[in-house]
Amino acid sequence: MALPSESLVTETPRPTLIRDAGVPLSSLPTGSRATITDVDASTPEGHRLLELGFLPDTEICVVRRAPLSDPIAFYLRGGQICLRRSEAARIRVIAIDAEPAA
Amino acid sequence: MTTAAAPVPLRLGLIGSPNSGKTTLFNALTGLRAKVGNYPGVTVERREGAATFEGRRSVVIDLPGSYSLSPVSPDEEVVVRVLDGKLNGVPQALAVVADACTLERSLLMLAQILRREIPTCLVLTMTDELQARGGRIDIPRLERALGIPVIGVVGHRGIGIAKLKRLFAKPEEWSRPHLVPPDEVNARAGWVESILENVLTRHPGRNRKSDAIDRVLLHPVIGSLLFAAVMITFFQLIFAWAQPAMDAIDAGIGSLGDLVHAVLPAGLLADFLADGLIAGVGSVVIFVPQIVLLFSLLYFLQDIGYMARAAFVIDRVMAGVGLEGRAFVSLLSSYACAVPGIMATRTIPSPRHRLITILVAPLMTCSARLPVYALLIGAFVPAVSVLGPFGLQGLVLLALYAIGSLTALLVASVLSRTLLREDAMPFYMELPPYRMPTARLLVGQVWRSTWAFLRRAGTIILAVSIVLWFLITFPQQQAPPGSTPAEASRYALEHSFAGRAGHAIEPLIEPLGFDWKIGIGLVASLAARELIVATLAQTYAATDQGSSLRAAVQNDVDPETGAKIFDAPTVASLLVFFVFALQCISTLAIMRRETNSWRWPAFAFSYLLVLAYGASFAAHQIVARVIG
């Protein structure tokens, strides 16, 4: 029943290039580790995130959330920095633990 | 300033991110002799200190904390302007200060700095902590990779400082990088990676001690309770601990004035010295205990690392009114006094958040309003119990605090949505590891802040106090013969410039229920709120500012109608007026200093005056209607 093109899509392995992949950093549960894939640096505020070390391929850990669940504290490159949820949403990540083995 | 004959000293800039240990290093190099000022046109603090490196006289410039040379805050703009040579020339040498544990991030900025081709060296701080966390940096290899001198120090223990001073003596001989690093941020990140290969031989682990403390201090429940406890204690300490010292200064100023009166013959000179000059100096010095205490606590909590945590906990709440976590501390301090509260806004990096905080700080009920509240509530609010232990007087006082605080949040929210909407800066804040600050670092910071207050705000306060003394003293009119000294003093005040001003503004303040006597008090209270009590005592020729004044205001009647001057609507109106109006020269002076222009103090004064007038009028009308 399925058209060849459709079956092709579903059977394509995950792309190795992961720049656009991943989920917003703000959605990661506390305690998880992830790798940054992309940062929306279209604005000066977004660009500042890069300067702070939130760069693609950086490993990052969600340390904790404030009592009202915003801001969120992260550990990366040897130090802890907190961002508001809205800032963290500019950063896309792939969770390390959730990454498929294959 | 250097003398003209001496050779021009070497200008060395310290540059690094906040929390990099830059201030500790600056203190270790310069001692307590630093000069504090402002960079022209901006609110950024300028710190310079003299130092001698192997006999070579130098000026060390502590550049504002910065994460990048692509500036987003006024602090960072200043750094770029200094490096561009637009402020006093380009420094002859730069020392980039970097926390060894977060070297990966610091090198991103170092790459930008090396592109400037100014002689540069790298100072790695917290090398002891790096070791404790299992990290290792091969410094000789890092030197070779970067091509510039690198020195590891432990600033607070003085380790490496002697070696650093030898290095700083000869920046002309420093090696330069072989290649200019790239500019684009991702390319820079690649450069950093290539530099650190074989240099950062072991990454430091997480700081276990800090993590353990954070698990308690930032626990959703325990952390919030602790936050409340720390803030209440903070507030209480500034309020209560400063009081004995302030009382002592007050008494000292009083007896110094008495001494002048006793020694000098009665007359203008004695009056000017005692009531103008000494009282004026006193009105500046009186703030010193609160400022010293506030900054001791503030810098301690900040240097130890708790302030960032407190801001982290409360940020969401403050974001609701367009502010950020760090504004909370400043507003809380303003309950004691808006002067230290406004000075505390220096911890807020976003100029917009900082300005809004400064503009609403005077709405927090400061301790200078208490004498006014005490007089009016004591005289006119019956001391009846309302709900068990809660008396009506206490509830009225609480209501006044609440009206002020809620209005502050409301105004902040309105300002952040209207006037000051643009220039959104991203919110980011480092949560540095907990570190015990040294006494030397604390003393230096507190001393510099206090001195800056005395020098900058103090001169304005003193000048205005003298002008005000002039207004309530001149022109001198002889009281009718046979009047008592109290009556003579009342007569003199009524016919002074201030007295005439009181009469002149009577039509303006009549809708609020105020007569000319309250008018004189309002004119005098422009200098400081509590002065209305002393002025009313003088106007009513009261023998003291306590029971005698209370009785006088209770019994004062209009000579024509026989109606009480201080009826319920007027009392309500006057109380409300003091909740809002910015009658405080010191606050205006410190606003001028912190914003570097008269524009914002003028704005704050005007909007609070409009608010005060409107609210007082409304209070007067409402209470009059309710009573019938």
XYZ file of C-alpha atoms in Angstrom:
730
model
C 0.000 0.000 0.000
C 2.687 2.423 0.932
C 4.277 4.412 -1.813
C 7.971 3.730 -2.333
C 8.886 7.310 -1.471
C 7.041 7.106 1.852
C 8.711 3.873 2.834
C 11.988 5.445 1.870
C 11.345 8.317 4.267
C 10.497 6.116 7.193
C 13.453 3.857 6.596
C 16.057 6.612 6.227
C 18.497 6.345 9.150
C 18.831 9.384 11.449
C 20.913 12.023 9.702
C 24.445 12.314 10.949
C 24.303 16.076 10.505
C 22.342 17.203 13.554
C 22.461 20.980 13.336
C 18.691 21.398 13.095
C 17.874 18.431 15.229
C 17.220 18.211 18.922
C 14.897 19.832 21.406
C 14.921 23.240 23.146
C 17.293 23.246 26.117
C 14.462 24.629 28.263
C 12.501 21.402 27.831
C 15.193 19.100 29.234
C 14.425 17.603 32.640
C 16.618 18.589 35.583
C 19.679 16.352 35.922
C 19.945 15.444 32.258
C 23.029 15.865 30.112
C 22.963 16.996 26.522
C 25.032 18.256 23.605
C 24.248 21.637 22.077
C 23.391 21.360 18.388
C 22.300 24.850 17.486
C 21.915 28.322 18.986
C 19.613 30.967 17.552
C 22.126 33.809 17.300
C 20.044 36.005 15.011
C 19.752 38.706 17.697
C 22.437 40.317 19.913
C 20.896 38.492 22.895
C 21.252 35.186 21.103
C 24.782 36.017 20.023
C 25.671 36.660 23.652
C 24.810 33.036 24.439
C 27.584 31.974 22.040
C 30.035 34.345 23.736
C 29.120 32.809 27.086
C 30.201 29.432 25.754
C 26.818 28.014 24.687
C 28.371 26.821 21.438
C 27.465 23.872 19.188
C 29.035 20.564 20.300
C 29.380 21.798 23.890
C 28.312 19.332 26.533
C 25.830 20.797 28.997
C 24.115 19.588 32.141
C 20.804 20.845 33.589
C 21.726 21.362 37.241
C 18.518 22.674 38.769
C 15.497 24.888 38.403
C 14.628 27.803 40.703
C 11.663 27.212 43.077
C 9.217 28.698 40.551
C 10.904 26.555 37.828
C 12.475 29.613 36.181
C 15.385 30.459 35.743
C 17.326 27.244 35.104
C 20.948 26.613 36.151
C 23.314 24.842 33.749
C 26.814 23.456 34.092
C 29.071 23.838 31.071
C 32.745 24.474 30.359
C 33.746 24.280 33.999
C 31.177 26.669 35.479
C 27.524 27.195 36.342
C 25.377 29.771 34.529
C 21.653 30.312 34.829
C 19.362 31.464 32.048
C 15.682 32.255 31.960
C 13.528 29.684 30.202
C 12.996 32.077 27.291
C 16.774 32.343 26.748
C 17.297 28.603 27.124
C 14.634 28.027 24.461
C 16.976 29.578 21.873
C 19.374 26.689 22.365
C 18.691 23.302 20.786
C 20.222 20.191 22.247
C 20.279 16.424 21.926
C 20.073 14.616 25.220
C 23.123 12.404 25.692
C 21.430 9.667 27.702
C 18.455 9.509 25.342
C 20.595 9.241 22.220
C 19.976 5.991 20.383
C 22.879 3.610 20.591
C 22.890 2.970 16.852
C 47.171 62.387 39.857
C 50.827 62.318 39.060
C 53.101 65.288 39.339
C 54.343 66.834 36.142
C 58.007 66.246 36.921
C 57.741 62.457 37.394
C 58.035 60.143 34.355
C 54.694 59.103 32.906
C 53.575 55.952 34.755
C 52.862 52.730 32.937
C 49.130 52.197 32.360
C 48.166 48.560 32.849
C 44.585 47.380 32.288
C 43.101 44.406 34.170
C 40.454 42.782 32.048
C 38.294 39.737 32.743
C 34.821 38.396 33.371
C 32.895 39.045 36.594
C 33.867 36.468 39.260
C 37.274 35.933 37.658
C 39.060 37.165 40.790
C 39.931 40.449 39.092
C 39.038 42.603 42.105
C 41.085 40.439 44.482
C 44.057 40.758 42.156
C 43.514 44.512 41.818
C 43.552 44.854 45.614
C 46.660 42.701 45.900
C 48.448 44.963 43.419
C 47.277 48.388 44.574
C 46.251 48.081 48.218
C 43.507 50.411 49.414
C 44.726 53.469 47.567
C 42.437 53.044 44.589
C 40.613 56.002 43.160
C 36.961 55.444 42.371
C 35.020 57.556 39.926
C 32.755 57.226 36.959
C 33.548 56.924 33.299
C 32.290 60.043 31.527
C 28.705 59.829 30.327
C 27.928 56.393 31.734
C 27.118 54.968 35.137
C 30.011 52.553 35.067
C 32.393 52.704 37.965
C 35.971 53.585 37.159
C 38.651 52.152 39.442
C 42.314 52.997 39.190
C 45.118 52.416 41.622
C 48.764 53.324 41.783
C 51.308 50.523 42.039
C 55.056 50.135 41.712
C 56.471 47.174 39.802
C 60.215 46.768 40.446
C 60.501 50.511 40.943
C 58.474 51.336 37.857
C 55.548 53.553 38.733
C 52.300 52.297 37.234
C 48.596 52.885 37.221
C 46.475 49.741 37.335
C 43.064 50.171 35.720
C 40.424 47.708 36.904
C 38.239 47.463 33.809
C 34.569 46.551 34.360
C 33.760 42.825 34.351
C 33.114 41.673 30.817
C 32.317 38.429 29.004
C 33.075 39.602 25.492
C 34.255 42.506 23.382
C 30.935 42.419 21.494
C 29.305 44.596 24.142
C 25.719 44.239 25.361
C 25.971 46.302 28.563
C 27.398 49.747 29.389
C 30.117 47.985 31.410
C 31.271 46.086 28.366
C 31.018 49.149 26.148
C 33.419 50.928 28.481
C 35.944 48.105 28.085
C 35.757 48.385 24.305
C 36.081 52.169 24.436
C 39.132 51.916 26.689
C 40.742 49.418 24.298
C 39.871 51.709 21.392
C 41.806 54.447 23.170
C 38.739 56.681 23.410
C 39.069 57.096 27.181
C 42.460 58.422 28.263
C 44.436 56.546 25.629
C 45.015 52.852 25.051
C 46.588 51.081 28.056
C 50.227 50.168 27.352
C 49.678 46.623 28.569
C 46.788 44.309 29.368
C 46.546 41.530 31.918
C 43.666 39.209 31.104
C 42.416 37.692 34.346
C 40.789 34.275 33.959
C 39.428 31.732 36.423
C 41.494 28.605 35.703
C 38.383 26.412 36.150
C 36.452 28.160 33.376
C 39.431 28.804 31.117
C 37.582 27.454 28.061
C 35.126 30.341 28.280
C 37.684 33.033 29.117
C 39.803 32.182 26.085
C 36.877 33.162 23.846
C 37.356 36.751 24.997
C 41.157 36.469 25.100
C 41.054 35.719 21.364
C 39.229 39.009 20.776
C 41.701 40.880 22.965
C 44.759 39.424 21.195
C 43.407 40.810 17.918
C 44.033 44.280 19.385
C 47.820 43.731 19.295
C 48.357 45.417 22.658
C 51.037 43.697 24.825
C 48.950 41.121 26.720
C 49.581 38.500 29.357
C 47.229 35.937 30.888
C 46.778 35.609 34.653
C 45.158 32.368 35.779
C 43.398 32.721 39.129
C 41.893 30.036 41.382
C 44.636 27.618 40.424
C 44.262 26.024 43.871
C 40.601 25.321 43.208
C 41.409 23.852 39.797
C 43.790 21.426 41.476
C 41.259 20.564 44.197
C 38.701 19.746 41.510
C 41.143 17.436 39.770
C 41.864 19.707 36.821
C 45.291 20.294 35.339
C 46.605 23.019 33.067
C 50.082 22.768 31.582
C 51.098 26.419 31.900
C 54.376 26.261 29.865
C 52.498 24.571 27.026
C 49.700 27.160 27.253
C 52.322 29.911 27.024
C 53.797 28.318 23.913
C 50.386 27.779 22.330
C 49.221 31.340 22.962
C 52.577 32.985 22.447
C 52.073 35.303 25.426
C 53.242 35.147 29.075
C 50.958 33.113 31.383
C 51.160 33.134 35.178
C 49.104 31.136 37.677
C 48.216 32.864 40.949
C 46.172 32.351 44.079
C 45.196 35.977 44.544
C 43.792 35.884 48.060
C 46.864 34.065 49.423
C 49.297 36.267 47.520
C 50.828 33.262 45.702
C 52.348 34.265 42.398
C 51.911 37.993 43.037
C 55.666 38.694 43.317
C 56.302 36.929 40.014
C 53.409 38.872 38.480
C 54.868 42.198 39.615
C 58.222 41.327 38.017
C 56.388 40.526 34.778
C 54.337 43.742 34.862
C 57.498 45.843 35.138
C 58.510 45.098 31.533
C 55.530 44.733 29.186
C 57.762 45.844 26.304
C 59.553 42.519 26.557
C 56.428 40.335 26.568
C 56.253 37.804 23.757
C 53.517 38.331 21.183
C 51.195 35.720 19.645
C 52.528 34.086 16.472
C 49.175 34.333 14.721
C 46.233 36.668 15.156
C 43.231 34.602 16.359
C 40.037 34.544 14.264
C 37.179 36.961 14.932
C 33.970 35.034 14.254
C 32.727 33.326 17.414
C 32.525 29.753 16.088
C 35.985 30.116 14.557
C 37.203 31.462 17.904
C 35.724 28.408 19.616
C 37.733 26.237 17.242
C 40.856 28.274 18.033
C 40.221 27.788 21.789
C 39.879 24.053 21.253
C 43.156 23.865 19.356
C 44.942 25.936 22.038
C 43.659 23.779 24.886
C 44.575 20.501 23.220
C 47.460 19.062 25.268
C 47.180 22.050 27.661
C 44.022 21.345 29.648
C 45.301 17.863 30.335
C 42.550 17.120 32.863
C 39.178 18.914 32.969
C 38.158 19.998 36.470
C 35.251 18.055 37.910
C 32.134 19.705 39.302
C 32.739 21.565 42.551
C 31.381 18.925 44.964
C 31.406 21.216 47.987
C 29.429 23.923 46.181
C 27.019 21.368 44.764
C 26.375 20.009 48.251
C 25.723 23.492 49.675
C 23.457 24.285 46.726
C 21.405 21.134 47.329
C 20.373 22.728 50.644
C 20.412 26.453 49.817
C 18.555 26.007 46.539
C 16.198 23.253 47.668
C 12.686 24.270 46.517
C 11.286 24.391 50.070
C 14.296 24.764 52.376
C 15.930 27.155 49.935
C 12.905 29.438 49.770
C 12.594 29.500 53.556
C 16.315 30.207 53.916
C 16.032 32.962 51.344
C 13.255 34.581 53.376
C 15.265 34.172 56.581
C 18.429 35.688 55.098
C 16.527 38.626 53.640
C 14.592 39.351 56.849
C 17.836 39.202 58.840
C 19.541 41.439 56.298
C 16.726 44.001 56.574
C 16.637 43.779 60.350
C 20.401 44.213 60.688
C 20.491 47.358 58.572
C 17.469 48.693 60.407
C 18.439 47.852 63.964
C 22.225 47.567 64.023
C 22.870 50.904 62.411
C 20.588 52.680 64.888
C 22.966 52.980 67.878
C 25.738 54.367 65.665
C 23.311 56.751 63.992
C 21.981 57.905 67.363
C 25.549 58.447 68.536
C 26.402 60.514 65.466
C 23.168 62.468 65.898
C 23.999 63.175 69.526
C 27.593 64.041 68.624
C 26.466 66.509 65.972
C 23.948 67.964 68.450
C 26.527 68.487 71.184
C 29.033 69.889 68.691
C 26.357 72.421 67.706
C 25.699 73.205 71.366
C 29.422 73.645 71.902
C 29.587 76.171 69.060
C 26.655 78.059 70.572
C 28.328 77.998 73.982
C 31.748 79.144 72.766
C 30.825 81.723 70.141
C 28.731 84.800 70.886
C 25.072 84.368 69.901
C 24.513 85.554 66.372
C 24.593 84.616 62.730
C 28.080 83.074 62.706
C 27.239 80.713 65.542
C 23.865 79.897 63.949
C 25.476 79.230 60.591
C 28.220 77.036 62.012
C 25.918 75.061 64.282
C 22.643 74.859 62.346
C 23.948 75.222 58.804
C 27.424 73.742 58.483
C 27.647 71.225 61.314
C 24.059 70.069 60.866
C 24.733 69.820 57.130
C 27.821 67.688 57.609
C 25.836 65.677 60.134
C 23.102 64.956 57.602
C 25.774 63.334 55.383
C 27.695 61.470 58.065
C 24.476 60.103 59.589
C 24.165 57.737 56.594
C 27.628 56.263 57.036
C 26.693 53.526 59.563
C 23.908 52.234 57.309
C 26.087 52.389 54.222
C 29.025 50.625 55.878
C 26.736 47.934 57.298
C 24.777 47.474 54.103
C 27.867 47.178 51.948
C 29.611 44.872 54.417
C 26.647 42.496 54.261
C 26.074 42.982 50.567
C 29.684 42.393 49.552
C 30.002 39.480 51.968
C 26.915 37.760 50.560
C 28.037 38.593 47.043
C 31.681 37.511 47.401
C 30.766 34.308 49.170
C 28.419 33.505 46.271
C 25.017 33.677 47.987
C 23.740 36.843 46.316
C 23.653 35.139 42.923
C 21.681 32.277 44.507
C 19.231 34.697 46.153
C 18.697 36.414 42.808
C 18.243 32.972 41.214
C 15.494 32.095 43.723
C 13.542 35.367 43.430
C 14.109 36.152 39.748
C 10.796 34.721 38.550
C 8.862 36.956 40.959
C 10.770 40.079 39.943
C 10.391 39.204 36.254
C 6.645 39.601 36.789
C 7.127 43.353 37.200
C 9.790 43.657 34.516
C 12.777 43.512 36.853
C 15.265 40.772 37.672
C 16.397 38.895 40.763
C 19.274 41.202 41.633
C 16.852 44.172 41.989
C 15.233 42.531 45.008
C 18.197 43.110 47.306
C 18.324 46.744 46.367
C 14.617 47.295 47.001
C 14.858 45.498 50.320
C 17.746 47.732 51.411
C 15.645 50.743 50.515
C 13.327 49.954 53.429
C 16.177 51.139 55.609
C 17.253 53.959 53.332
C 17.010 54.577 49.613
C 20.597 55.902 49.493
C 22.365 52.564 50.126
C 19.522 50.842 48.248
C 20.243 52.835 45.113
C 23.988 52.284 45.517
C 23.284 48.543 45.697
C 21.820 48.588 42.172
C 25.413 48.413 40.918
C 25.116 44.636 40.966
C 22.453 44.798 38.205
C 24.135 44.544 34.788
C 21.201 45.613 32.598
C 21.057 49.432 32.513
C 17.314 49.312 31.998
C 16.626 47.081 35.006
C 19.006 49.173 37.034
C 17.330 52.458 36.132
C 13.844 51.164 36.899
C 15.060 49.893 40.268
C 16.615 53.278 41.051
C 13.404 55.084 40.074
C 11.136 52.994 42.308
C 13.491 52.604 45.285
C 12.237 55.843 46.961
C 8.764 54.268 47.225
C 10.013 51.700 49.699
C 9.213 53.096 53.146
C 12.573 54.262 54.501
C 13.413 54.896 58.136
C 13.301 58.704 57.687
C 9.525 58.487 57.261
C 9.118 56.873 60.658
C 9.369 60.068 62.766
C 6.632 61.638 60.610
C 4.448 58.553 60.806
C 5.094 58.292 64.540
C 3.992 61.883 65.153
C 0.811 61.704 63.086
C -0.236 58.188 64.025
C 0.608 58.846 67.684
C -1.450 62.027 67.721
C -4.457 61.060 65.640
C -4.915 57.310 65.371
C -6.560 55.934 68.504
C -4.515 53.253 70.260
C -7.293 50.671 70.229
C -6.798 46.985 69.674
C -8.386 45.628 66.519
C -7.562 41.957 66.303
C -6.047 40.514 69.457
C -2.504 41.846 69.712
C -2.826 43.980 66.585
C -3.604 47.594 67.385
C -5.081 50.104 64.977
C -1.890 52.218 65.098
C 0.267 49.282 64.027
C -2.145 48.346 61.264
C -2.106 51.875 59.876
C 1.697 51.780 59.867
C 1.662 48.403 58.128
C -0.807 49.745 55.557
C 1.532 52.663 54.790
C 4.423 50.224 54.213
C 2.199 48.066 52.012
C 0.933 50.990 49.908
C 4.527 52.114 49.248
C 5.821 48.641 48.357
C 2.899 47.714 46.112
C 3.147 51.042 44.319
C 6.873 50.430 43.742
C 6.097 47.115 42.039
C 3.265 48.685 40.069
C 5.406 51.593 38.868
C 8.227 49.197 37.933
C 5.770 47.176 35.924
C 4.398 50.266 34.170
C 7.874 51.681 33.438
C 9.127 48.402 32.013
C 6.117 48.229 29.688
C 6.160 51.868 28.587
C 9.015 54.358 28.954
C 11.881 51.921 29.338
C 10.750 49.127 27.075
C 13.535 48.920 24.506
C 17.078 47.632 25.046
C 16.204 44.144 26.230
C 19.308 42.497 27.592
C 19.365 38.738 27.949
C 19.212 37.498 31.515
C 22.223 35.379 32.367
C 23.992 35.056 35.655
C 26.923 33.008 36.769
C 26.465 30.910 39.882
C 30.097 30.921 41.039
C 31.367 28.289 43.486
C 31.058 29.301 47.151
C 34.283 31.058 48.123
C 35.162 32.624 51.446
C 36.190 36.231 50.779
C 39.203 37.622 52.585
C 38.786 40.438 55.102
C 41.123 42.531 52.955
C 38.873 42.234 49.915
C 35.766 43.130 51.948
C 37.357 46.108 53.684
C 38.571 47.467 50.355
C 35.169 47.227 48.695
C 33.289 48.726 51.671
C 35.816 51.519 52.074
C 35.678 52.470 48.396
C 31.867 52.550 48.322
C 31.623 54.601 51.517
C 34.258 57.042 50.330
C 32.512 57.431 46.985
C 29.286 58.265 48.834
C 30.955 60.818 51.106
C 32.764 62.528 48.279
C 30.124 62.602 45.583
C 26.733 62.682 47.309
C 28.088 64.314 50.456
C 29.115 67.516 48.727
C 25.661 67.973 47.181
C 23.861 67.213 50.440
C 26.064 69.639 52.349
C 25.536 72.434 49.830
C 21.778 72.032 49.834
C 21.609 71.856 53.630
C 23.385 75.185 53.812
C 20.998 76.740 51.278
C 18.051 75.448 53.268
C 19.462 76.882 56.475
C 19.690 80.194 54.670
C 16.023 79.945 53.600
C 14.715 79.339 57.101
C 16.997 81.998 58.641
C 16.665 84.963 56.289
C 15.400 87.623 56.102
C 15.700 88.160 59.826
C 12.733 89.824 61.444
C 12.585 91.090 65.012
C 9.828 89.379 66.983
C 7.355 91.691 68.782
C 8.716 92.718 72.194
C 7.746 90.605 75.148
C 7.483 87.317 73.240
C 8.949 84.173 74.735
C 11.994 82.616 72.998
C 9.718 79.917 71.533
C 7.344 82.545 70.157
C 10.267 84.565 68.788
C 11.593 81.506 67.002
C 8.147 80.869 65.527
C 7.892 84.490 64.424
C 11.303 84.365 62.751
C 10.418 81.160 60.897
C 7.054 82.467 59.707
C 8.718 85.532 58.190
C 11.683 83.734 56.654
C 11.908 82.816 52.971
C 10.739 79.313 53.873
C 7.815 80.745 55.839
C 6.834 82.929 52.929
C 7.124 79.932 50.634
C 4.779 78.069 52.988
C 2.257 80.880 52.673
C 2.806 81.095 48.933
C 2.095 77.434 48.283
C -0.972 77.418 50.545
C -3.438 77.744 47.628
C -1.709 74.798 45.948
C -1.857 72.519 48.952
C -5.254 73.599 50.247
C -7.079 70.919 48.218
C -5.046 68.380 50.187
C -6.234 69.914 53.448
C -2.836 71.480 54.311
C -2.421 75.011 55.678
C 0.659 77.240 55.489
C 2.188 75.721 58.627
C 2.235 72.296 57.034
C 3.478 74.129 53.933
C 6.599 75.337 55.776
C 7.136 71.793 56.977
C 6.831 70.492 53.410
C 9.337 73.072 52.155
C 11.818 72.113 54.864
C 11.186 68.407 54.317
C 12.481 68.745 50.781
C 15.925 68.326 52.321
C 14.970 65.344 54.435
C 11.553 64.006 55.351
C 12.059 63.983 59.111
C 12.736 67.756 59.069
C 8.992 68.379 58.907
C 8.762 67.266 62.531
C 11.432 69.718 63.690
C 9.939 72.496 61.577
C 6.422 71.896 62.877
C 7.824 72.019 66.407
C 9.354 75.392 65.596
C 6.156 76.630 63.912
C 3.993 75.614 66.847
C 6.592 77.027 69.228
C 6.507 73.649 70.886
C 9.024 73.120 73.635
C 9.839 69.596 72.491
C 9.196 67.348 69.508
C 7.315 64.781 71.621
C 4.205 65.226 73.765
C 4.169 69.006 73.523
C 4.166 68.943 69.717
C 1.591 66.147 69.679
C -0.755 68.243 71.859
C -0.129 71.341 69.731
C -1.086 69.665 66.461
C -4.096 67.988 68.093
C -5.464 71.302 69.345
C -4.602 73.612 66.453
C -7.719 75.305 65.045
C -8.421 77.630 62.134
C -8.629 81.164 63.622
C -11.626 82.036 61.407
C -13.789 78.931 61.411
C -12.625 77.283 64.616
C -12.353 73.966 62.813
C -9.462 71.651 63.632
C -6.514 72.003 61.213
C -5.549 68.356 61.611
C -8.873 66.645 61.032
C -9.081 63.040 59.887
C -9.040 63.791 56.125
C -5.967 66.038 56.506
C -4.073 63.498 58.595
C -4.833 60.755 56.066
C -3.837 63.070 53.246
C -0.516 64.032 54.911
C 0.373 60.420 55.675
C -0.316 59.409 52.097
C 1.717 62.371 50.834
C 4.744 61.098 52.740
C 4.274 57.580 51.374
C 4.872 58.862 47.843
C 6.736 62.174 47.745
C 10.502 62.131 47.169
C 11.456 64.666 49.817
C 15.077 63.712 50.228
C 18.064 65.616 48.892
C 20.360 62.686 49.653
C 18.321 60.350 47.460
C 18.283 62.873 44.624
C 22.028 63.393 45.008
C 22.773 59.678 44.909
C 20.469 59.248 41.896
C 22.424 61.991 40.186
C 25.667 60.213 41.003
C 24.514 56.766 39.956
C 22.824 57.839 36.700
C 25.325 60.587 35.901
C 22.670 63.148 35.003
C 20.019 65.310 36.630
C 17.453 63.963 34.189
C 16.491 60.876 36.175
C 16.386 62.484 39.631
C 14.197 65.205 38.100
C 11.946 62.564 36.572
C 11.693 60.619 39.833
C 10.974 63.768 41.821
C 8.255 64.877 39.398
C 6.445 61.588 38.988
C 6.480 60.973 42.734
C 5.214 64.500 43.402
C 2.344 64.011 40.952
C 1.609 60.639 42.514
C 1.759 62.119 46.020
C -0.514 65.021 45.146
C -3.075 62.851 43.406
C -3.117 60.202 46.110
C -3.291 62.763 48.916
C -6.173 64.525 47.230
C -7.973 61.218 46.786
C -7.282 60.232 50.402
C -8.595 63.576 51.615
C -11.793 63.260 49.576
C -12.414 59.630 50.475
C -11.889 60.068 54.216
C -14.052 63.218 54.218
C -16.871 61.317 52.446
C -16.605 58.284 54.705
C -16.758 60.390 57.854
C -19.588 62.385 56.329
